[in-house]
Coordinates of C-alpha atoms in Angstrom, one line a residue:
X948 CA 32.0 -13.4 43.0
X949 CA 32.6 -14.1 39.5
X950 CA 29.9 -13.1 37.2
X951 CA 29.2 -15.2 34.1
X952 CA 29.1 -12.9 31.2
X953 CA 27.4 -15.1 28.9
X954 CA 24.2 -15.0 31.2
X955 CA 24.0 -11.3 31.2
X956 CA 21.9 -9.3 28.8
X957 CA 24.1 -7.1 26.9
X958 CA 23.0 -4.0 24.9
X959 CA 24.6 -2.9 21.7
X960 CA 28.4 -2.4 21.6
X961 CA 29.8 1.2 20.8
X962 CA 30.7 0.2 17.3
X963 CA 27.3 -1.1 16.6
X964 CA 25.8 2.3 17.8
X965 CA 28.2 4.2 15.9
X966 CA 27.6 2.4 12.6
X967 CA 23.9 2.5 13.1
X968 CA 23.9 6.1 13.4
X969 CA 26.2 6.5 10.6
X970 CA 23.8 4.5 8.4
X971 CA 20.8 6.4 9.9
X972 CA 22.1 9.7 9.0
X973 CA 23.5 8.7 5.5
X974 CA 20.0 7.0 4.9
X975 CA 18.1 10.2 5.9
X976 CA 20.3 12.3 3.6
X977 CA 20.0 9.9 0.6
X978 CA 16.0 10.0 1.1
X979 CA 16.0 13.6 1.5
X980 CA 17.8 14.4 -1.5
X981 CA 15.9 11.9 -3.7
X982 CA 18.7 10.2 -5.3
X983 CA 16.9 7.0 -5.8
X984 CA 15.4 5.8 -9.0
X985 CA 12.3 4.5 -7.2
X986 CA 9.2 6.9 -8.1
X987 CA 7.1 5.9 -5.1
X988 CA 10.0 7.1 -2.9
X989 CA 10.5 10.5 -4.6
X990 CA 6.7 11.2 -3.8
X991 CA 7.1 10.7 -0.1
X992 CA 9.0 12.0 2.9
X993 CA 10.3 9.4 5.1
X994 CA 11.6 9.6 8.6
X995 CA 14.4 7.2 9.8
X996 CA 13.9 7.0 13.4
X997 CA 16.6 4.5 14.3
X998 CA 19.0 1.9 12.6
X999 CA 20.1 -1.1 14.7
X1000 CA 23.3 -3.2 13.6
X1001 CA 24.0 -6.8 14.4
X1002 CA 27.2 -7.4 16.3
X1003 CA 28.8 -8.7 13.2
X1004 CA 27.7 -5.6 11.3
X1005 CA 26.6 -7.6 8.3
X1006 CA 22.9 -6.7 8.6
X1007 CA 21.1 -3.5 9.9
X1008 CA 17.3 -3.0 10.6
X1009 CA 16.2 0.4 9.6
X1010 CA 13.1 1.8 11.3
X1011 CA 11.4 4.1 9.1
X1012 CA 8.0 6.0 9.0
X1013 CA 6.3 7.9 6.4
X1014 CA 6.1 11.7 7.3
X1015 CA 2.4 12.6 7.9
X1016 CA 1.3 9.1 8.4
X1017 CA 1.3 8.1 4.6
X1018 CA 0.8 4.6 3.1
X1019 CA 3.3 2.5 5.1
X1020 CA 3.0 -0.6 3.1
X1021 CA 3.6 1.4 -0.2
X1022 CA 6.6 2.8 1.4
X1023 CA 8.0 -0.5 2.8
X1024 CA 7.6 -2.1 -0.8
X1025 CA 9.3 0.8 -2.5
X1026 CA 12.3 0.7 0.1
X1027 CA 12.7 -3.1 -0.5
X1028 CA 12.7 -2.6 -4.2
X1029 CA 15.3 0.0 -4.0
X1030 CA 17.3 -2.0 -1.3
X1031 CA 20.3 -2.8 -3.8
X1032 CA 20.6 0.8 -4.8
X1033 CA 20.4 2.1 -1.4
X1034 CA 23.2 -0.4 -0.4
X1035 CA 25.2 0.6 -3.1
X1036 CA 25.1 4.5 -2.5
X1037 CA 25.4 4.0 1.5
X1038 CA 28.4 2.0 0.9
X1039 CA 30.0 4.5 -1.5
X1040 CA 28.9 7.5 0.9
X1041 CA 30.3 5.9 3.9
X1042 CA 33.2 4.5 2.6
X1043 CA 32.4 0.9 4.3
X1044 CA 34.3 -2.1 3.2
X1045 CA 31.2 -4.2 3.4
X1046 CA 27.4 -2.5 3.1
X1047 CA 25.1 -4.3 5.7
X1048 CA 22.1 -6.1 4.3
X1049 CA 19.3 -3.7 5.0
X1050 CA 15.8 -4.7 6.6
X1051 CA 13.2 -2.1 6.8
X1052 CA 10.5 -1.9 9.5
X1053 CA 7.8 0.5 10.5
X1054 CA 9.0 2.4 13.4
X1055 CA 6.3 2.2 16.3
X1056 CA 8.1 4.3 18.8
X1057 CA 5.6 7.0 18.5
X1058 CA 2.7 4.4 18.9
X1059 CA 4.4 3.3 22.0
X1060 CA 4.7 6.9 23.5
X1061 CA 1.1 7.6 22.8
X1062 CA 0.2 4.4 24.8
X1063 CA 2.5 5.3 27.6
X1064 CA 0.9 8.9 27.8
X1065 CA -2.6 7.3 27.7
X1066 CA -1.7 4.9 30.6
X1067 CA 0.0 7.7 32.7
X1068 CA -3.1 9.9 32.2
X1069 CA -5.5 6.9 33.7
X1070 CA -6.8 8.0 36.9
X1071 CA -5.8 4.7 38.8
X1072 CA -2.3 5.3 37.8
X1073 CA -2.3 9.0 38.7
X1074 CA -3.5 8.1 42.1
X1075 CA -0.7 5.4 42.6
X1076 CA 1.7 8.1 41.4
X1077 CA 0.6 10.6 43.8
X1078 CA 0.4 8.0 46.7
X1079 CA 4.0 6.9 46.0
X1080 CA 5.2 10.5 46.1
X1081 CA 3.9 11.2 49.6
X1082 CA 6.1 8.3 50.9
X1083 CA 9.0 9.4 53.3
X1084 CA 12.4 9.8 51.9
X1085 CA 15.1 7.5 52.9
X1086 CA 18.5 8.9 54.6
X1087 CA 17.1 12.3 54.5
X1088 CA 19.5 13.4 51.7

């Protein structure tokens, strides 16, 4: 039974994960130190939640959020203006042969977590979860 690898959904490779995490840490440190010459960025604290690198490592999407729920659009505009400087500093700090092109997006992870909590606290869902917990176990293990 041969499986076709091209039809299987694949997650990121170990290399993608490793480079993404390296970029995330370096970007976080860069933003925390305030090394950038962008006045809007020096006035705000930014959380870098995740960085996803493409399989060829030429592009990376950085999921960011202003700490304390500041102005997201101002933050994104400032990061986009500072992108050439950020790429230069990241490439130098990480000793990469080629710095990936960076794309900045708002991290919606916390919004999704809040929505999940809201759904799980719904009375109908709680009743269904409680009912499924009463089901007999299989194999008695």
